[in-house]
mmCIF file of C-alpha atoms in Angstrom:
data_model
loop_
_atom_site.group_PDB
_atom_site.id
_atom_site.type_symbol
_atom_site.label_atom_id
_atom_site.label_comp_id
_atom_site.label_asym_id
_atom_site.label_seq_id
_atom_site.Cartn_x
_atom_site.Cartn_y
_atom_site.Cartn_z
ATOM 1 C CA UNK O 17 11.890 -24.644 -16.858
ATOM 2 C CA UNK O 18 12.851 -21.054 -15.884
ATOM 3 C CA UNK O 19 12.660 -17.451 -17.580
ATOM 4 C CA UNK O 20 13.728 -14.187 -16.449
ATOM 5 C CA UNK O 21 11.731 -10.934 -17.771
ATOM 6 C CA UNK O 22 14.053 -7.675 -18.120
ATOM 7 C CA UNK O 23 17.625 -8.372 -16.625
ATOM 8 C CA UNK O 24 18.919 -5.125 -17.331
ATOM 9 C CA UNK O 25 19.267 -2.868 -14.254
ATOM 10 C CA UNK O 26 19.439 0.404 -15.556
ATOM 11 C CA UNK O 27 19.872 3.548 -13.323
ATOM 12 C CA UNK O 28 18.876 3.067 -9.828
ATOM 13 C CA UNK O 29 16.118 5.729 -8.366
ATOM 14 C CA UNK O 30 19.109 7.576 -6.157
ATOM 15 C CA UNK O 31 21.523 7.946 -9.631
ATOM 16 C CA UNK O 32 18.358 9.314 -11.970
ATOM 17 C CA UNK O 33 18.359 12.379 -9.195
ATOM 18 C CA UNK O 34 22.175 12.681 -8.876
ATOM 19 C CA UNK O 35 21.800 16.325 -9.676
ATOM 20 C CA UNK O 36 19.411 17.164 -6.952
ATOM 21 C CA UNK O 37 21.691 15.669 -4.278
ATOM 22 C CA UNK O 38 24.694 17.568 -5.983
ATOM 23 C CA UNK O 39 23.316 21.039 -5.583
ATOM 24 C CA UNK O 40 21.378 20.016 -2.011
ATOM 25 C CA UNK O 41 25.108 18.855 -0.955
ATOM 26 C CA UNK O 42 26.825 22.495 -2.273
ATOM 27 C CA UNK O 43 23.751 24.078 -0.315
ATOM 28 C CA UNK O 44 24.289 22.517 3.195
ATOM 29 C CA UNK O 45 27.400 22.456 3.182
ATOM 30 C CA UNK O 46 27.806 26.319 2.288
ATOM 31 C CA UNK O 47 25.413 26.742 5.331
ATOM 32 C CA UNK O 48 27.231 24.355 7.581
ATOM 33 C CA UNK O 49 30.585 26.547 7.230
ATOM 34 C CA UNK O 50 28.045 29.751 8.313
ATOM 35 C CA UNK O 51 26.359 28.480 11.097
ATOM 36 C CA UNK O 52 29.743 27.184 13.047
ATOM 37 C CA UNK O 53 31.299 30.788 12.196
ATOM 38 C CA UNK O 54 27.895 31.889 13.817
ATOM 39 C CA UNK O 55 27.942 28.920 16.684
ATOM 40 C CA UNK O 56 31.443 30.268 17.571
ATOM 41 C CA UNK O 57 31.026 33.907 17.707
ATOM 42 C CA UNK O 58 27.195 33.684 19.342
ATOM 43 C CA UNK O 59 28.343 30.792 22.202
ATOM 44 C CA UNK O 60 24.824 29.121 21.063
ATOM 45 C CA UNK O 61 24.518 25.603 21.393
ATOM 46 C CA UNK O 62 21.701 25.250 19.662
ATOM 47 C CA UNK O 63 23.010 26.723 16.492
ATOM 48 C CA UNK O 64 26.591 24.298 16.902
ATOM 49 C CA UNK O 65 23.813 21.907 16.714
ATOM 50 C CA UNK O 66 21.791 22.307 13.972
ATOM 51 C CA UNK O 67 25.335 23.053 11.576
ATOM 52 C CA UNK O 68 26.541 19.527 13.529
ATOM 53 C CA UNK O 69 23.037 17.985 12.179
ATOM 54 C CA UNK O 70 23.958 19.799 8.780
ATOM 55 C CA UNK O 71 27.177 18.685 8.607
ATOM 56 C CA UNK O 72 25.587 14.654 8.937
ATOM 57 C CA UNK O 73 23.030 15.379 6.323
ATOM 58 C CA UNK O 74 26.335 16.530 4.254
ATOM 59 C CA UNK O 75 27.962 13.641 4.681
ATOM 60 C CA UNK O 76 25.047 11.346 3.718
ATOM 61 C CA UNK O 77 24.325 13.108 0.670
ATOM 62 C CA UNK O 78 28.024 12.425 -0.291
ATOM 63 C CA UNK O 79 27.938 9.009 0.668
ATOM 64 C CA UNK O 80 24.785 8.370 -1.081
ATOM 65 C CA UNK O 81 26.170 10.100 -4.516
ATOM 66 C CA UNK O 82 29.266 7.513 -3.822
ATOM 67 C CA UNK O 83 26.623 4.880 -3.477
ATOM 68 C CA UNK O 84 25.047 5.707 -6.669
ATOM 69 C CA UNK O 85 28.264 5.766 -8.679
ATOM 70 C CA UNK O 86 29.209 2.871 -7.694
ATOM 71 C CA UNK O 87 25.670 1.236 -7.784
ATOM 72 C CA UNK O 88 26.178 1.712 -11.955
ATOM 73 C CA UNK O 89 29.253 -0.673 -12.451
ATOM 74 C CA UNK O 90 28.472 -3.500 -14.337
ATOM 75 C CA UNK O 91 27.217 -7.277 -12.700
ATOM 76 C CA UNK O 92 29.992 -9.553 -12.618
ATOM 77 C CA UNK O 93 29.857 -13.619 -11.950
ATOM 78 C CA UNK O 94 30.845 -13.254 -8.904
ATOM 79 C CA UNK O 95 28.216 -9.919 -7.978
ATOM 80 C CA UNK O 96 25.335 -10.874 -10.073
ATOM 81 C CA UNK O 97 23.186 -7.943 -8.978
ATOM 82 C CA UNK O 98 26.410 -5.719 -9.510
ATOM 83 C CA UNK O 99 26.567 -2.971 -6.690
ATOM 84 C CA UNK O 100 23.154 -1.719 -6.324
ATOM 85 C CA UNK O 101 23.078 -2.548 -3.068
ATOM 86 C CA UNK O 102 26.077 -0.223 -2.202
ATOM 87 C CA UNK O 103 22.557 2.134 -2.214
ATOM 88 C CA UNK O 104 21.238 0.341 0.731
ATOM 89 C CA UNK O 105 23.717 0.074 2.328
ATOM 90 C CA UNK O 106 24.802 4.209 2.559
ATOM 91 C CA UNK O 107 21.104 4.485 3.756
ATOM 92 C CA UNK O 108 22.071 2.292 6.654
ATOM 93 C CA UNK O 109 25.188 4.906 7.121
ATOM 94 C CA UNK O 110 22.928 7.750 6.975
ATOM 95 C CA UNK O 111 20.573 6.159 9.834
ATOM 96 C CA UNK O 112 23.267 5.813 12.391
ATOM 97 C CA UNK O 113 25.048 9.238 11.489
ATOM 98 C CA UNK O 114 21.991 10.787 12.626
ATOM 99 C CA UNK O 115 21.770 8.788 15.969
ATOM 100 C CA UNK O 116 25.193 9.282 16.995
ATOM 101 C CA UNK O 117 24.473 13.278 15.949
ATOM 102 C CA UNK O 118 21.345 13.127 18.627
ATOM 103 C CA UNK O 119 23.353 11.306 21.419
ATOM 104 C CA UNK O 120 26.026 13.869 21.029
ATOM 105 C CA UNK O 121 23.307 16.829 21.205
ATOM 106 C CA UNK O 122 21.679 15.458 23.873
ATOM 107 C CA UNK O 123 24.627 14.976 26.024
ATOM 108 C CA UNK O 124 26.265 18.161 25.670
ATOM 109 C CA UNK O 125 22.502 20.124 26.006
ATOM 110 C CA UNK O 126 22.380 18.231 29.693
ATOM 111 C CA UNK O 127 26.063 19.809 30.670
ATOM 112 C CA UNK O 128 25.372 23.415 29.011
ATOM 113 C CA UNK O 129 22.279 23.708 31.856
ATOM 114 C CA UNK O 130 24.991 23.544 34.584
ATOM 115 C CA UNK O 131 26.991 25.559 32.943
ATOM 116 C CA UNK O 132 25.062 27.949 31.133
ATOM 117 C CA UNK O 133 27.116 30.136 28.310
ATOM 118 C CA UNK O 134 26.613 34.147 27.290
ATOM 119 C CA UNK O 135 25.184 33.976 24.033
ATOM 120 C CA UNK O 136 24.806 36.595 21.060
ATOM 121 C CA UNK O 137 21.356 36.290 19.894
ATOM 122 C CA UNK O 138 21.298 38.854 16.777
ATOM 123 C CA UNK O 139 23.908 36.611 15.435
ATOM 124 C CA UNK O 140 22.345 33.290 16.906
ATOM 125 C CA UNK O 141 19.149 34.699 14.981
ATOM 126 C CA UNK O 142 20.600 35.685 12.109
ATOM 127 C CA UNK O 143 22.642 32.675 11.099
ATOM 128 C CA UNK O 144 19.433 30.398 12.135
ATOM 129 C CA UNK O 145 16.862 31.968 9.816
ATOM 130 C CA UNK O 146 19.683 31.664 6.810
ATOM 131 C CA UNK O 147 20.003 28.255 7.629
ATOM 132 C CA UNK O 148 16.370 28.078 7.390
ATOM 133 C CA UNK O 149 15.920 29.425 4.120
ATOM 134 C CA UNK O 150 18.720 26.945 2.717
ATOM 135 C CA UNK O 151 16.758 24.151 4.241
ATOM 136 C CA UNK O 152 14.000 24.862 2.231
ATOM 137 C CA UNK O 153 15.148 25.553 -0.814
ATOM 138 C CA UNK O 154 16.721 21.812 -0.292
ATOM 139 C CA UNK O 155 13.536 20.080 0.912
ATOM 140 C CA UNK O 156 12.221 21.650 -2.759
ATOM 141 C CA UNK O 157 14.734 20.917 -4.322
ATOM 142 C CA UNK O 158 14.772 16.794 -3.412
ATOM 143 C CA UNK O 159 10.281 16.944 -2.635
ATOM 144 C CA UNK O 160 9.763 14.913 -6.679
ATOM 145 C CA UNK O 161 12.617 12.242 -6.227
ATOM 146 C CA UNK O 162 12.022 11.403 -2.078
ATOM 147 C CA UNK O 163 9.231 9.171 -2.828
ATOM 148 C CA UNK O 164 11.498 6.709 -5.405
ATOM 149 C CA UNK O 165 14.430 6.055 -3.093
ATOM 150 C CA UNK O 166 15.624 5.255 -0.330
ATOM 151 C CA UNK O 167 18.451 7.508 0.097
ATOM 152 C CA UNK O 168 16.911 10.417 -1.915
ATOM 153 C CA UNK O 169 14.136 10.431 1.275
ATOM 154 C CA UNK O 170 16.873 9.922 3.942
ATOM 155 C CA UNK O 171 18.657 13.123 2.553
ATOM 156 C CA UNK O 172 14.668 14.821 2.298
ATOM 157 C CA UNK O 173 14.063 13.898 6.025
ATOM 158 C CA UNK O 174 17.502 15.020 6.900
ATOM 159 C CA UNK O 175 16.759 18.117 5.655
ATOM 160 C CA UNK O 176 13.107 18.543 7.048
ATOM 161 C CA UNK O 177 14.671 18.169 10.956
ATOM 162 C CA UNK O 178 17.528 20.653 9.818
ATOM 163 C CA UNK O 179 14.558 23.098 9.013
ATOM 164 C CA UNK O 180 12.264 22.333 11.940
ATOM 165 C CA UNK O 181 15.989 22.589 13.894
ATOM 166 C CA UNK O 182 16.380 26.096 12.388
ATOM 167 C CA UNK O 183 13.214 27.058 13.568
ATOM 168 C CA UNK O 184 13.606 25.970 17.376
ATOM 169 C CA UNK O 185 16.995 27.829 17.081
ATOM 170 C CA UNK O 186 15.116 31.151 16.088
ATOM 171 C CA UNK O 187 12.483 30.601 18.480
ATOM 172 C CA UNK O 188 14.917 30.091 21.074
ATOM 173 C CA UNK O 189 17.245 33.210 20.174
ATOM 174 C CA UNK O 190 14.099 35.444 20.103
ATOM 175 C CA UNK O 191 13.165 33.804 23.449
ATOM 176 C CA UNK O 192 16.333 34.939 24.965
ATOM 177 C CA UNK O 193 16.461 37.852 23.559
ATOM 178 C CA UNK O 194 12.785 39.297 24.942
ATOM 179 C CA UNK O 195 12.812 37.354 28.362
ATOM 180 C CA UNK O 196 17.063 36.580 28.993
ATOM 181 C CA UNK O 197 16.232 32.963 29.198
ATOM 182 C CA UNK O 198 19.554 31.597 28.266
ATOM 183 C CA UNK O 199 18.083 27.766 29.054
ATOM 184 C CA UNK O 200 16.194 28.265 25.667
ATOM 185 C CA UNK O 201 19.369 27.577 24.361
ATOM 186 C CA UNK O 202 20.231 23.855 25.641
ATOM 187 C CA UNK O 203 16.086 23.202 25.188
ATOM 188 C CA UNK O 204 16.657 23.925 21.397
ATOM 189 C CA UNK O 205 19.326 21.563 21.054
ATOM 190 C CA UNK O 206 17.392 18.783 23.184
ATOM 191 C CA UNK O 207 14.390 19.227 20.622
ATOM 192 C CA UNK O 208 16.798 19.319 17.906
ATOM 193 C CA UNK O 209 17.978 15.847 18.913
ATOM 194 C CA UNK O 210 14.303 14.228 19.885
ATOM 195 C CA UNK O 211 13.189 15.558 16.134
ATOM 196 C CA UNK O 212 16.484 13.932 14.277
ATOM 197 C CA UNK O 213 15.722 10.184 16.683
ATOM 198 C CA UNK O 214 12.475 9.073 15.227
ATOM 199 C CA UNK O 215 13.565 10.156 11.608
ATOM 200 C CA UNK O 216 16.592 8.150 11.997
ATOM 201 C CA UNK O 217 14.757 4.868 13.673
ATOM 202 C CA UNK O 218 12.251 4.951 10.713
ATOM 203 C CA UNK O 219 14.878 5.058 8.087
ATOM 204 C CA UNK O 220 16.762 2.246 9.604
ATOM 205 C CA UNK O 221 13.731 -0.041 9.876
ATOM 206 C CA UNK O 222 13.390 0.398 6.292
ATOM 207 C CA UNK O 223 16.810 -0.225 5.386
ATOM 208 C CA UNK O 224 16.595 -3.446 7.325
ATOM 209 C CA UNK O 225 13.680 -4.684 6.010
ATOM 210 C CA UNK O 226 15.763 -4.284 2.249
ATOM 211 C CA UNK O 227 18.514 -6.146 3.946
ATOM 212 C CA UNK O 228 16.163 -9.002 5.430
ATOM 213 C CA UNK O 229 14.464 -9.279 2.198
ATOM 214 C CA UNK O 230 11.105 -8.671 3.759
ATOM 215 C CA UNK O 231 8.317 -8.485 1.146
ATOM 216 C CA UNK O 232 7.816 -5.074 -0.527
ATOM 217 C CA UNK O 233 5.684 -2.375 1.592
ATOM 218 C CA UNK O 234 1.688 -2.340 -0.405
ATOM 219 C CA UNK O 235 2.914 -5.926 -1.976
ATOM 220 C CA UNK O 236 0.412 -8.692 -1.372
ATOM 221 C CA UNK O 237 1.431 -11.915 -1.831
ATOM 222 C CA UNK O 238 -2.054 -13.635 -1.720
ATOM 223 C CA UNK O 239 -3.266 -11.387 -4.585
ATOM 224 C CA UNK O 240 -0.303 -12.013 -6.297
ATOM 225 C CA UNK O 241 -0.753 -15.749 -6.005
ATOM 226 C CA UNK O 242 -4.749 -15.210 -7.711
ATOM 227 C CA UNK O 243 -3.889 -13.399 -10.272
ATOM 228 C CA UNK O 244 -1.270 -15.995 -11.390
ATOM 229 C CA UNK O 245 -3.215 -18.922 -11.156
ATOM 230 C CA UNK O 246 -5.952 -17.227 -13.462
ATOM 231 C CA UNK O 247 -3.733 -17.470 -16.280
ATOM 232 C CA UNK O 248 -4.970 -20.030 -18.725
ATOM 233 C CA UNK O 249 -3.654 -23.614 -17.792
ATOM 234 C CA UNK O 250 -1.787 -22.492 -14.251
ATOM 235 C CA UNK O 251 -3.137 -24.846 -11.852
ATOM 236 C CA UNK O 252 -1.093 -23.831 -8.619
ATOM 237 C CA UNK O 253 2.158 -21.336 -7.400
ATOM 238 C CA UNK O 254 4.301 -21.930 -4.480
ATOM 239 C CA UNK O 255 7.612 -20.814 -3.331
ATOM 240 C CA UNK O 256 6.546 -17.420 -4.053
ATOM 241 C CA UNK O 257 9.542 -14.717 -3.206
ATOM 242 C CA UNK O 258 9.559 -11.028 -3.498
ATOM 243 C CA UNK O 259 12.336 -8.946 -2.209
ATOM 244 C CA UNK O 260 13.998 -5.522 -3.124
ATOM 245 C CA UNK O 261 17.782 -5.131 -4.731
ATOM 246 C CA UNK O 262 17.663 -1.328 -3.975
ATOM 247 C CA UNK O 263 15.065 1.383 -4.161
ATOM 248 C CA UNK O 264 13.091 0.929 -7.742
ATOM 249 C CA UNK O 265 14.421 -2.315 -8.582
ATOM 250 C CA UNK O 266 11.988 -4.742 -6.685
ATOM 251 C CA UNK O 267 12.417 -8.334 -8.025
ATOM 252 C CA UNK O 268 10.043 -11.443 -7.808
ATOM 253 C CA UNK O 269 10.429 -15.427 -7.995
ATOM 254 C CA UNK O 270 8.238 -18.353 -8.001
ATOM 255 C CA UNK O 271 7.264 -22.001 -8.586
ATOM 256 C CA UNK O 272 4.385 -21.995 -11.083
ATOM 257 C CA UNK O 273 2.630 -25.397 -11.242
ATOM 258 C CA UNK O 274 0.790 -25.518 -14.987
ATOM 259 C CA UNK O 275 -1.508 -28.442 -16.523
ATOM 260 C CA UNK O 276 0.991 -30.926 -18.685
ATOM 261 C CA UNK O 277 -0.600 -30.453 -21.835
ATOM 262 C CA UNK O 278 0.432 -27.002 -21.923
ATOM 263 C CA UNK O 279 4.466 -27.256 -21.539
ATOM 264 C CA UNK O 280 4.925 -27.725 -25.277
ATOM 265 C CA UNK O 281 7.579 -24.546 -26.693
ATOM 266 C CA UNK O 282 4.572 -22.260 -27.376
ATOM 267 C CA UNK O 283 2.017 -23.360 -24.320
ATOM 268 C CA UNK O 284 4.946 -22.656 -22.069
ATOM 269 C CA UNK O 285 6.205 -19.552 -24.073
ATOM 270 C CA UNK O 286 2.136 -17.943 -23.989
ATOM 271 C CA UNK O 287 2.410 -18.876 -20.047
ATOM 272 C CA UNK O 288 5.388 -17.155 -19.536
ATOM 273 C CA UNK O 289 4.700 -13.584 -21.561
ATOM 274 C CA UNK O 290 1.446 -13.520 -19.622
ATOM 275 C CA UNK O 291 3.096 -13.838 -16.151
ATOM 276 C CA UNK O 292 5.486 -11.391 -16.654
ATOM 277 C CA UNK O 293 2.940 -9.112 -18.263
ATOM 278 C CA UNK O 294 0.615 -9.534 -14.714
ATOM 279 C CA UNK O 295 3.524 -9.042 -12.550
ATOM 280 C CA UNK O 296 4.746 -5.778 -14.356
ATOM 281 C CA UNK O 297 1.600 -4.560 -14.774
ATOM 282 C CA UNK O 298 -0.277 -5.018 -11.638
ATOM 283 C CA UNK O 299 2.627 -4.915 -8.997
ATOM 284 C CA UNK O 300 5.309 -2.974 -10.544
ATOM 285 C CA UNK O 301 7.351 -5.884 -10.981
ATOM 286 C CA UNK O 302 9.155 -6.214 -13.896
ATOM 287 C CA UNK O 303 12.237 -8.190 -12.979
ATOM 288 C CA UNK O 304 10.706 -11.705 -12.233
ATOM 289 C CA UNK O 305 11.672 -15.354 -12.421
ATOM 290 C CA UNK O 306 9.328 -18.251 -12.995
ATOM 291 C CA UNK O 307 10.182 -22.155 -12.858
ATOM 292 C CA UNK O 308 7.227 -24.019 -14.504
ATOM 293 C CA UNK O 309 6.635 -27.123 -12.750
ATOM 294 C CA UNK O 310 3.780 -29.524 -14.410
ATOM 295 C CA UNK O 311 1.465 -31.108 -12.285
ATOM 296 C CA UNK O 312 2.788 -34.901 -12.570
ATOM 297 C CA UNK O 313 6.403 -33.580 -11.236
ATOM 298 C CA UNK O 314 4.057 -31.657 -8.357
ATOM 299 C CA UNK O 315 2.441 -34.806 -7.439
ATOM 300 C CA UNK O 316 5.452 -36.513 -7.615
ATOM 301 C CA UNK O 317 7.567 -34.017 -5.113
ATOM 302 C CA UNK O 318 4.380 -33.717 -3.085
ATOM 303 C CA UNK O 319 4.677 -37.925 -2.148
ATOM 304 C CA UNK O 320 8.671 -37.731 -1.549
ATOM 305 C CA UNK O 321 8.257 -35.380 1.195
ATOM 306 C CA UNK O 322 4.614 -36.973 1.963
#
């Protein structure tokens, strides 16, 4: 015997903050076309950098609006969970845009210190400390929805390096101009790239664990297992499963063993409505599947593979 609580999917966590990513993508990109008119005329690196690490967070946010448009079409037989995962999967885009962005970085940074470049710092300095100010009007902008999906926080941590990558480049253009250290330049984009690596290594172990199915992060499968066999006339629960569809739509299965006397229509109905109750009250889990199994056809599988 099976039953399903809440099959609906709803509006996944990236497409209830559509706007947000709309006016964070106008913003960058508005910024992007500044600070490569500023790159170009100041020779700076560093600045081609942090508009190249712009332009990436650009094209995430656009891939993850994509993702969330297409993440609302309808399941089908043959895509059951529809295209929510389309989500995921744009995160795992996002991820390796920004490690190809720090490779490049780092490998032009190296041959810019042979060949160091006149730069024009009151421009360097001037286009840096707008691009800072966009940044952080974006990191407010997306700070309430980063916390509820996956892509949501891969555009907020995007956005984060581009600010801490704005600052370097305005610590390095006031560096050159008071001491005529032109290496600040190529340093700036080297720390540019080291702060966008670790971002981008986090956000990919997270998308993989989605993909792998790994148990939710703060989900404990033990204390999930007590609290359903202290429902009234549960004896046991096995085959316990708990994976996540996208960000906000965790979902939950398991073998429930239950006392025989109690799988009549309304023993098994009372069992049911109190599981699902548990799960979506205690762990956030609303979208769960139960197979009640009484204890003579437990015994029973228990001696075939005995």
């Amino acid at each position: 015997m099976g039953h399903d609580h809440n099959h609906s999917h709803g509006v996944t966590a990236t497409g209830k903050h559509r706007k947000r990513l709309i006016a964070v993508l106008a913003i960058t990109l508005g910024v992007v076309g500044i600070q490569v008119v500023g790159a170009v005329a100041s020779g700076s690196l560093a600045l081609l950098a942090d508009a190249g690490h712009m332009l990436s967070d650009a094209a995430g946010v656009f891939i993850a609006l994509m993702a969330a448009w297409i993440a609302t079409r309808p399941a089908s037989d043959q895509r059951t969970y529809g295209y929510q995962r389309a989500e995921v999967l744009a995160a795992l885009a996002n991820a390796l845009i920004l490690i190809v962005i720090a490779v490049v970085i780092m490998i032009e940074a190296i041959r810019r210190f042979g060949e160091p470049a006149e730069i024009q710092t009151d421009i360097m300095l001037w286009a840096a400390i707008l691009g800072a100010v966009a940044n952080l009007i974006s990191l407010l902008i997306l700070q309430g929805a980063q916390k509820e999906s996956l892509n949501v926080r891969g555009a907020y941590l995007e956005v984060l390096g581009d600010l801490l990558g704005s600052i370097a480049v305005i610590v390095a253009a006031v560096v050159i101009m008071t001491t005529g250290f032109s290496a600040a330049d190529p340093l700036a984009s080297m720390l540019i790239a080291l702060m966008i690596i670790p971002r981008a290594w986090h956000l990919l172990r997270d998308v993989v664990d989605v993909l792998l199915e790994a148990t939710p992060k703060g989900v404990d499968v033990n204390m999930i297992r007590e609290h359903i066999v202290a429902v009234d006339g549960v004896v046991d629960a096995h085959d316990i499963h708990i994976w996540t569809i996208t960000s906000g739509v965790p979902v939950f299965s398991a073998h429930v063993v239950v006392e025989d006397e109690v799988l009549n229509a309304s023993g098994a109905d009372s069992i049911l409505d109190q599981l699902g109750s548990c799960l979506g009250r205690h762990f956030d889990t609303e979208h769960c599947t139960f197979q009640l199994e009484p204890v003579s056809h437990s015994e029973h599988e228990s001696h075939q593979h005995a």
